CSV table of C-alpha atoms in Angstrom, one decimal:
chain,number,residue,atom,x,y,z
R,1,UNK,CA,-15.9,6.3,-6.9
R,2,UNK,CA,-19.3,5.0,-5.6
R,3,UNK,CA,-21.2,4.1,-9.1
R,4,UNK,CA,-23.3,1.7,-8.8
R,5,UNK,CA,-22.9,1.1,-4.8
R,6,UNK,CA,-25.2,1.9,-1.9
R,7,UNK,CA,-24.9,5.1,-0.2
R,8,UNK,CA,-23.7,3.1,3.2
R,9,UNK,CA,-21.2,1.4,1.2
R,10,UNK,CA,-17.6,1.8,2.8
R,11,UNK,CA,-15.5,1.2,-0.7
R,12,UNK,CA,-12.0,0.1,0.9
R,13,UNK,CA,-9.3,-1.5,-2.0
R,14,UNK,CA,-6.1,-3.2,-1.3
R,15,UNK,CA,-3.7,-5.8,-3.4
R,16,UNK,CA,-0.8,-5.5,-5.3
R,17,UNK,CA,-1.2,-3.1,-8.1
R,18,UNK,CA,2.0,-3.8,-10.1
R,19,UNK,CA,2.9,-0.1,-10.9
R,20,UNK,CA,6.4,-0.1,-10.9
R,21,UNK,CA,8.6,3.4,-10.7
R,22,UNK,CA,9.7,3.8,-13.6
R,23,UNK,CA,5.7,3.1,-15.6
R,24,UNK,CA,4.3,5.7,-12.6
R,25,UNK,CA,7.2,8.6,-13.5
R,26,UNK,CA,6.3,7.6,-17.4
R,27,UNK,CA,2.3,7.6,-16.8
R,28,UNK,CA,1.4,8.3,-13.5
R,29,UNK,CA,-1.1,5.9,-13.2
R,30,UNK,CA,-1.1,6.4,-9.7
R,31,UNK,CA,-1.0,10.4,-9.2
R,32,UNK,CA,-2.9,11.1,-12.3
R,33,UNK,CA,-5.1,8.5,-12.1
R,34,UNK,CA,-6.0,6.4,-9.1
R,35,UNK,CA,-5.2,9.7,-6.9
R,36,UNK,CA,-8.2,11.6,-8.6
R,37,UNK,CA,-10.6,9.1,-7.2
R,38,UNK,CA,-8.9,7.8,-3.9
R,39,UNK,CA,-6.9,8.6,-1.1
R,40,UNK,CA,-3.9,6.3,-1.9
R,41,UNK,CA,-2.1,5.0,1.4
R,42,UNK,CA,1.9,6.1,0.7
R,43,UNK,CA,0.3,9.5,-0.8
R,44,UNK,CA,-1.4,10.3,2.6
R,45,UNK,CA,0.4,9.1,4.7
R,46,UNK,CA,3.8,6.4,5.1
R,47,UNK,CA,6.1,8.8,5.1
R,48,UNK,CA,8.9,6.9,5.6
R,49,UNK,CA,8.3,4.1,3.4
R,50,UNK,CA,10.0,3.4,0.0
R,51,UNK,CA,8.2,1.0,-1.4
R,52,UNK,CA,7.0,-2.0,-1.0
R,53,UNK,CA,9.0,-3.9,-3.5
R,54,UNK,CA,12.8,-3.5,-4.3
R,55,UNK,CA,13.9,-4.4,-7.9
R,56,UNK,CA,17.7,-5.1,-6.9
R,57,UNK,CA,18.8,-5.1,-10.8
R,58,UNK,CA,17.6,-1.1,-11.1
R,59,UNK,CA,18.4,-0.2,-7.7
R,60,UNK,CA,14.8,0.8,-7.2
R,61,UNK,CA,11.5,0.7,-5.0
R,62,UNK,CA,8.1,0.5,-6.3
R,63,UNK,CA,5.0,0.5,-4.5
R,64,UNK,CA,3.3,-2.1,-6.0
R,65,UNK,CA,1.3,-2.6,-3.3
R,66,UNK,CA,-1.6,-0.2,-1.9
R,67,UNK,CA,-4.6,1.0,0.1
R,68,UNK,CA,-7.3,2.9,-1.6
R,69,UNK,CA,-9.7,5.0,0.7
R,70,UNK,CA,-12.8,7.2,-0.1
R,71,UNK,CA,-10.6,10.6,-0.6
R,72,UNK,CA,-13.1,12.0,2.7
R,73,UNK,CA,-11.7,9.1,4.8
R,74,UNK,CA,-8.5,10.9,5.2
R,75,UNK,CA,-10.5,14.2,6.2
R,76,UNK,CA,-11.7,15.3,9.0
R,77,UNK,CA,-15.1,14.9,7.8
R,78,UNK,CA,-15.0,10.9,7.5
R,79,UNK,CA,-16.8,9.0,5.3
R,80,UNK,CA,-20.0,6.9,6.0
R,81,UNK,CA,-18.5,7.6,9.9
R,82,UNK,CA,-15.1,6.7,9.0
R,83,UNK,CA,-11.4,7.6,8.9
R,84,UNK,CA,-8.4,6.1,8.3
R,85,UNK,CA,-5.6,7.4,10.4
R,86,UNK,CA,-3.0,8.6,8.1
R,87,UNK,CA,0.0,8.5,10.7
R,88,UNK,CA,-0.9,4.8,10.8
R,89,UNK,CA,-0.2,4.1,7.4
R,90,UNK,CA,3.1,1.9,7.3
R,91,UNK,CA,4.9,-1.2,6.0
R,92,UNK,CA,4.7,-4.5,7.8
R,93,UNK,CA,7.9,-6.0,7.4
R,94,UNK,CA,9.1,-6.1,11.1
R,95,UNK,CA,8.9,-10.2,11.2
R,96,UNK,CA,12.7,-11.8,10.7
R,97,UNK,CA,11.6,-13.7,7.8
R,98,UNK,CA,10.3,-11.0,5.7
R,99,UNK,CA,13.4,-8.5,5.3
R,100,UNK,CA,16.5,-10.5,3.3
R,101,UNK,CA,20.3,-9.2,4.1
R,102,UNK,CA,20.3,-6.2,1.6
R,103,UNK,CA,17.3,-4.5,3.6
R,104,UNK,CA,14.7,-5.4,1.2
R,105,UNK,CA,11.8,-7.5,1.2
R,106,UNK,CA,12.7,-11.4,1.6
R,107,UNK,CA,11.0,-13.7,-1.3
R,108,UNK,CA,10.1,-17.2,-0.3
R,109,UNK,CA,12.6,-18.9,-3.2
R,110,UNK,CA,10.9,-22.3,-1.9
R,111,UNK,CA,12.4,-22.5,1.2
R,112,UNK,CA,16.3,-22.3,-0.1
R,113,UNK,CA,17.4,-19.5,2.6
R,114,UNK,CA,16.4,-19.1,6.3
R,115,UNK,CA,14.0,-15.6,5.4
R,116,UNK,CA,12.1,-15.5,3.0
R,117,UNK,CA,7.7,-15.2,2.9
R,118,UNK,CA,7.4,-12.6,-0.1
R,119,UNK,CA,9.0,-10.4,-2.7
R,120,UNK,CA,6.6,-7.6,-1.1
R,121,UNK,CA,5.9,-6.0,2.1
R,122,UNK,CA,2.4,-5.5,2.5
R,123,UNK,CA,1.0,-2.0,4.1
R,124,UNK,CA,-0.9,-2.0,7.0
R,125,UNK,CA,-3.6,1.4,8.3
R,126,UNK,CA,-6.0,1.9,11.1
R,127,UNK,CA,-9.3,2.9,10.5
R,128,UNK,CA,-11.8,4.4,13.4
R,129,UNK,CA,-15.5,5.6,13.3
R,130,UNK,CA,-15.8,9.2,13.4
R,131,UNK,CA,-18.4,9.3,15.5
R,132,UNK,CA,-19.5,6.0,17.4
R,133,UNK,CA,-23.4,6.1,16.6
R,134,UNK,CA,-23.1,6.8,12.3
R,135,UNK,CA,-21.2,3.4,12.0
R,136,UNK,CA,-23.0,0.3,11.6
């Protein structure tokens, strides 16, 4: 996880991973391979989330998108002084432009419907210092 960082390094990764369903049921990429390392955001926590992006022509949700935490962040025994607050793991999609008529995440299509910002919701979590005075 840390090779090659500092010790006080707090290793946080987010984007869009591009891992849809059907390539993480065929390889798990994600539980066999990111999840060994990191504490992966809708494995921890979002429990009422989907996915992040809706493939209308196979009826399915991928989580394309992710937050990758330090597996001790999402233990009580923090890392570096912090935790990420696994409750607080959700979607951001609550803005009337983001979520089209079908439920699922509104793309931009330059501009040729009222919604529309992205074909992906992105996820959003809380972090807090574990104890006030190890934080920087």
């Amino acid at each position: 996880l840390q090779r090659g960082l500092p010790a006080d390094v707090l290793p946080i990764v987010g984007g869009d991973f591009n891992i849809n369903a059907g390539e993480e049921r065929d390889n798990g990429y994600i539980a066999k391979g990111l999840a060994k390392d990191w504490a992966v955001s809708q494995l921890i926590g979002c429990g009422t989330c989907q996915g992040s992006y809706y493939y209308h022509t196979k009826r399915e949700w991928s989580f394309f998108d992710m937050l990758l935490f330090p597996p001790a962040m999402a233990s009580a025994a923090g890392f570096n002084g912090w935790q990420v607050d696994p409750a607080s793991i959700r979607l951001v999609h609550q803005g009337p432009y983001q979520v089209n008529r079908w439920g699922s995440p509104a793309r931009f299509d330059e501009g040729k419907h009222a919604e529309g910002v992205s074909d992906h919701w992105p996820l959003y979590a809380q972090i807090h210092t574990r104890n006030p005075e190890a934080a920087p």
